[in-house]
Amino acid sequence: MNTAAELFVGQAFRRPAEGTAVPEPVVALLGPKGAGKSTALRAIGGACGGTLVHARLDFQDARVADPISAVACVSFLLARHWDNLPRDPTFHRVGLSLLALNETLPQDHDAARSYLLQLIGSYLHQEEDNRIADMAGAAVRFAVSLSGIGDQVPGPAVRKAVSSGIGALLRLANRRRRSVRQALRWFGGLLDGANTLDSLIELSQRTTDPLPHVMNAFLTDLQRSADQWTTPVRRCQCLAPCGQDGPHEHAWALLIDNVDAAPAGRAFLTAFIRARQNRLPERDPLLIVAAMDRWSAAWGHEWREPWLTKADCPDGRPVPLLSQADFKQWTQHLAAARAGAARAWYPVWLDPPGPEALRELAPTTPDGWEPAVFDEFVQRLSGGLPAAAQEIGRWVAELPTDVAPLARSLLFQPYEGIALWERALKSFLPMSLLADALHAVVPQAVAVAVRLGQPGRSAGLDPAAFPDANDILRSLRENLWISTFAARPSRLWPVSAPGRDHPAALHPWLLACLLAGLHAQSADRHPVAMTWAEVFRRMANTCAEPTGETEDQARRLYYALACDNFAPVVRELVDRFAEVAHPAWVRLVDQITMAPCRLPAVEPTEDSVTKLVPDGPPGRESAEAAITSIVARLWLYHDPHTVPSPSHDKRISRNFTRLAGNYAAGDDTDALTEAAAQFSGR
């Protein structure tokens, strides 16, 4: 099976052999922190191999401090041998631009022109340093040495350190052992006319921001390298769609990691897009894939925000998964998009990892657990977030030997003085929310998350009770923690809401840690922190605006269940079972049992079931017994700490079947039968 990275390379990189006038996209690879974007970039690079021209730039690990040093780093990485290029790419204009920035030219214009041409010769005469055997290492060292070169004239020591790198970059064109005289004649042709020399002199004097010039030089080098030397690929090892293994071309790729880690990342991309737009209709071959964990408001003019469904924004273009993104979709976007910088972006969402990938991140099965049960527990609790699965696996492996790693205790288990839920929140919550102490943030963040999942639509949270709710909501959205991709519909969703898109939700891992934090704070209360009961009582009070009888009742019972009022909720559902159509009743049960539950955090699942569904209370009808069991088990099942077992599912299925076969009023029992079927396949 092809991975998402391989599918993306096969679908988004291939071009017709005759070329295309469509500008390449700047792909924003989206996913919250810890989603595995760095791993995906490495996989894309691996799928490119030595055939497809590509480079990887990291604004964190490579310590690329500014956009100009980033351009130099990328130029080094691209200027290597590629199997399908007759000649290696060269970046003479970039090298000359860096030379001008690195040298102090005479004030006299004629003298500056003469000196500049002499410098070119002297740089080319520098000794070869093994033809830059380690291109990646040389690129990073060179980029670090160039830090700040665009802001100020470097001193003698800096010029000496940088000059060897610039010379190496210029000499990459000389690998075919052309003489210096021939190279100078080539440069003479390149520098045809006074305007080019004059621009380099102006660049040296820094009368304007040098970044646009350097970026334009970079794009020009890219275009010339591709136009002059790229030939149609007749046989290569790239993924070929069915029936398309003929002559074709490829986009070149720049894979950028940690764009949001430093201002230089966004500045580089902004300058790149501006320079490319200024050069249109000229076209360069570079397709950028930039890993980002923040949404840009500007994209909302062209693409549907990840936290909106089609019903919320029917005309918005949905963000595709990485595995579904292709060049055809990109061309359709360009044909319909409005002019502006936002038009250049192609946001895609990182595919969630499969069970095997999560198993590799949490490979140790605790004593007393079946491997399949533990794997499903990790998948449910982590919500498919690789960093969370890795954290769970590490925590289980490092637990003291005298502590049983029970599902209900994992998030609360202290290690080195800190519980997993607290460690996770400090690692994954947006930095803007960590300005306040967790005891102040957690209750309001829980309220925001639960507000997303409550039945129906009602008024927003009361600012008097939750004063920071709007800021928390905005921050969680912008940092991609709230999205339709994070939604995990219940197994009853196809029955209770067939054909409907599931609304956006907070990522399950973050929600589980927030609820664990609220539970812990309720047990060991901070003097000014809200308890579990206070949060949900306040929420029930703020959501009283009528929106229809059914949704009103669902919302009221949802909060009653969150406040542990189990018996009254069951009584009302028993009464409603005889009054409403079965599809509406199944939907009501599904909505209500999504309420947060504290029981899995304090006791084993079977103990909770025994407490909620005691055997044979006097006078209870069988329909009431079946409904009680369904509500209890579904409520526990929706909590990620509860790993459904075959026996757990069988009980739910059997009770829906009992209702359908013996206690349903009328003949329309399809919804109950379908609900039973959702839990009968394990």
Coordinates of C-alpha atoms in Angstrom, one line a residue, residues 364-601:
T364 CA 5.5 -2.2 25.0
T365 CA 2.3 -4.0 26.1
P366 CA 1.9 -3.7 29.8
D367 CA 1.5 -6.8 32.0
G368 CA -2.0 -8.0 32.1
W369 CA -3.0 -6.4 28.8
E370 CA -3.8 -8.2 25.6
P371 CA -1.7 -6.6 22.8
A372 CA -4.8 -5.8 20.6
V373 CA -6.6 -4.2 23.6
F374 CA -3.6 -2.0 24.5
D375 CA -3.2 -1.0 20.8
E376 CA -6.8 0.1 20.7
F377 CA -6.5 1.9 24.0
V378 CA -3.5 3.9 22.7
Q379 CA -5.3 4.7 19.4
R380 CA -8.4 5.9 21.3
L381 CA -6.7 7.9 24.0
S382 CA -4.1 9.5 21.7
G383 CA -6.7 10.3 19.1
G384 CA -4.1 9.2 16.5
L385 CA -1.7 11.9 17.4
P386 CA 1.8 10.4 17.0
A387 CA 3.4 12.5 19.7
A388 CA 0.7 11.4 22.2
A389 CA 1.1 7.7 21.3
Q390 CA 4.8 8.1 21.8
E391 CA 4.3 9.8 25.2
I392 CA 1.9 7.0 26.3
G393 CA 4.4 4.4 25.2
R394 CA 7.2 6.1 27.1
W395 CA 5.1 6.6 30.2
V396 CA 4.1 3.0 30.3
A397 CA 7.6 1.7 29.8
E398 CA 9.0 3.9 32.6
L399 CA 6.3 3.3 35.2
P400 CA 7.7 1.8 38.5
T401 CA 7.4 -1.9 38.6
D402 CA 5.0 -1.9 41.5
V403 CA 2.4 0.3 39.7
A404 CA -0.2 -1.4 37.5
P405 CA -0.6 0.7 34.4
L406 CA -4.4 0.7 34.5
A407 CA -6.2 2.6 31.7
R408 CA -8.1 4.8 34.2
S409 CA -4.9 5.8 36.0
L410 CA -2.5 6.5 33.2
L411 CA -3.1 10.2 32.8
F412 CA -2.9 10.7 36.5
Q413 CA 0.2 8.6 37.2
P414 CA 3.0 10.8 38.4
Y415 CA 6.5 10.4 37.1
E416 CA 9.4 12.6 38.2
G417 CA 6.9 14.7 40.0
I418 CA 4.4 15.4 37.2
A419 CA 1.3 13.7 36.0
L420 CA 1.0 12.8 32.3
W421 CA -2.0 15.1 31.8
E422 CA -0.1 18.1 33.1
R423 CA 3.0 17.3 31.1
A424 CA 0.9 16.9 28.0
L425 CA -0.9 20.2 28.4
K426 CA 2.3 22.0 29.0
S427 CA 3.7 20.5 25.8
F428 CA 0.7 20.8 23.5
L429 CA -1.4 23.8 24.6
P430 CA -0.7 26.9 22.5
M431 CA 1.9 29.1 24.2
S432 CA -0.6 32.0 24.4
L433 CA -2.7 29.9 26.8
L434 CA 0.2 28.9 29.0
A435 CA 0.7 32.5 30.1
D436 CA -1.8 31.7 32.9
A437 CA -1.5 28.9 35.4
L438 CA -3.2 25.6 34.4
H439 CA -5.7 25.8 37.2
A440 CA -7.1 28.9 35.6
V441 CA -6.9 27.7 32.0
V442 CA -8.1 24.1 32.3
P443 CA -11.8 24.8 33.4
Q444 CA -12.3 27.4 30.7
A445 CA -10.7 25.3 28.0
V446 CA -12.9 22.3 29.1
A447 CA -15.9 24.6 28.7
V448 CA -14.9 25.6 25.2
A449 CA -14.3 22.0 24.1
V450 CA -17.5 20.7 25.6
R451 CA -19.4 23.6 24.1
L452 CA -18.3 22.3 20.6
G453 CA -19.7 18.8 21.4
Q454 CA -22.9 19.6 23.1
P455 CA -26.2 18.9 21.3
G456 CA -27.7 21.6 19.2
R457 CA -26.7 25.2 18.9
S458 CA -27.3 27.7 21.6
A459 CA -25.9 31.0 22.9
G460 CA -22.2 31.2 23.5
L461 CA -20.6 30.8 26.9
D462 CA -21.4 33.5 29.5
P463 CA -18.4 35.8 29.6
A464 CA -19.1 36.4 33.3
A465 CA -18.6 32.7 34.0
F466 CA -15.9 32.0 31.3
P467 CA -14.2 35.4 30.6
D468 CA -11.4 33.9 28.4
A469 CA -13.5 31.5 26.4
N470 CA -13.4 33.5 23.1
D471 CA -9.6 33.9 23.3
I472 CA -9.2 30.2 24.1
L473 CA -11.4 29.2 21.2
R474 CA -9.6 31.4 18.7
S475 CA -6.2 30.2 19.9
L476 CA -7.2 26.5 19.7
R477 CA -8.6 27.0 16.2
E478 CA -5.6 28.9 14.9
N479 CA -3.2 26.3 16.2
L480 CA -5.3 23.6 14.5
W481 CA -6.5 21.8 17.6
I482 CA -10.1 22.3 16.7
S483 CA -11.1 20.8 13.3
T484 CA -13.4 18.5 11.5
F485 CA -10.4 16.2 11.0
A486 CA -10.2 15.8 14.7
A487 CA -13.8 14.7 15.0
R488 CA -14.4 11.0 16.0
P489 CA -18.0 10.3 15.3
S490 CA -19.6 7.7 17.5
R491 CA -20.6 4.3 16.1
L492 CA -24.2 5.4 16.2
W493 CA -23.6 8.5 14.0
P494 CA -24.6 6.7 10.7
V495 CA -27.9 5.8 12.4
S496 CA -28.6 9.0 14.3
A497 CA -27.4 11.5 11.7
P498 CA -27.0 9.7 8.3
G499 CA -25.4 11.7 5.6
R500 CA -24.5 14.6 7.9
D501 CA -21.0 16.0 8.3
H502 CA -19.7 15.7 11.8
P503 CA -19.0 19.1 13.3
A504 CA -15.6 20.2 14.3
A505 CA -14.2 19.0 17.7
L506 CA -11.3 19.5 19.9
H507 CA -8.6 16.9 19.3
P508 CA -9.4 13.8 21.5
W509 CA -5.9 13.8 23.1
L510 CA -6.1 17.4 24.2
L511 CA -9.7 16.9 25.4
A512 CA -8.8 13.8 27.4
C513 CA -5.9 15.6 29.1
L514 CA -8.0 18.7 29.9
L515 CA -10.8 16.5 31.4
A516 CA -8.2 14.7 33.4
G517 CA -6.8 18.0 34.6
L518 CA -10.3 19.2 35.6
H519 CA -10.9 16.0 37.5
A520 CA -7.6 16.2 39.3
Q521 CA -8.2 19.8 40.3
S522 CA -11.6 18.9 41.5
A523 CA -10.2 16.2 43.8
D524 CA -7.4 18.5 45.0
R525 CA -8.9 21.9 44.6
H526 CA -6.9 25.0 44.1
P527 CA -8.4 27.9 46.1
V528 CA -9.6 29.7 43.0
A529 CA -10.2 26.9 40.5
M530 CA -13.6 25.7 39.3
T531 CA -14.5 22.1 40.1
W532 CA -16.0 19.6 37.6
A533 CA -19.5 20.2 39.0
E534 CA -19.1 24.0 38.9
V535 CA -18.0 24.0 35.2
F536 CA -20.9 21.9 34.0
R537 CA -23.5 23.7 36.2
R538 CA -22.4 27.0 34.8
M539 CA -22.5 25.7 31.3
A540 CA -26.0 24.4 31.8
N541 CA -27.1 27.8 32.9
T542 CA -25.5 29.6 29.9
C543 CA -27.1 27.3 27.4
A544 CA -30.8 27.9 28.2
E545 CA -31.8 29.7 25.0
P546 CA -34.5 27.6 23.3
T547 CA -33.7 26.2 19.9
G548 CA -36.4 23.6 19.6
E549 CA -37.8 21.1 22.0
T550 CA -35.7 18.0 21.0
E551 CA -32.4 19.9 21.0
D552 CA -33.3 21.7 24.2
Q553 CA -34.0 18.5 26.0
A554 CA -30.9 16.8 24.6
R555 CA -28.7 19.7 25.9
R556 CA -30.3 19.7 29.3
L557 CA -29.9 15.9 29.7
Y558 CA -26.3 16.1 28.4
Y559 CA -25.3 18.4 31.2
A560 CA -27.3 16.4 33.8
L561 CA -25.3 13.4 32.8
A562 CA -22.0 15.3 33.0
C563 CA -23.0 16.2 36.5
D564 CA -23.5 12.5 37.4
N565 CA -27.3 12.6 37.5
F566 CA -27.6 9.3 35.8
A567 CA -30.9 8.0 37.2
P568 CA -33.0 11.1 36.2
V569 CA -31.5 11.0 32.7
V570 CA -32.5 7.4 32.2
R571 CA -36.0 8.0 33.5
E572 CA -36.6 10.7 30.9
L573 CA -35.1 8.6 28.1
V574 CA -37.5 5.7 29.1
D575 CA -40.4 8.1 28.9
R576 CA -39.2 9.5 25.5
F577 CA -38.8 6.0 24.0
A578 CA -42.6 5.6 24.0
E579 CA -43.2 9.1 22.6
V580 CA -40.9 9.8 19.7
A581 CA -39.8 8.0 16.5
H582 CA -37.0 5.6 16.9
P583 CA -34.5 7.5 14.7
A584 CA -35.0 10.6 16.8
W585 CA -34.7 8.5 20.0
V586 CA -31.4 6.9 18.9
R587 CA -30.1 10.4 18.0
L588 CA -31.1 11.7 21.4
V589 CA -29.3 8.8 23.2
D590 CA -26.2 9.3 21.1
Q591 CA -26.1 13.0 21.8
I592 CA -26.6 12.7 25.5
T593 CA -24.1 9.9 26.1
M594 CA -21.4 12.0 24.5
A595 CA -21.3 14.0 27.8
P596 CA -18.0 14.0 29.7
C597 CA -17.7 11.1 32.3
R598 CA -15.6 11.0 35.4
L599 CA -16.1 7.3 36.2
P600 CA -13.4 5.8 34.0
A601 CA -10.9 8.0 35.8

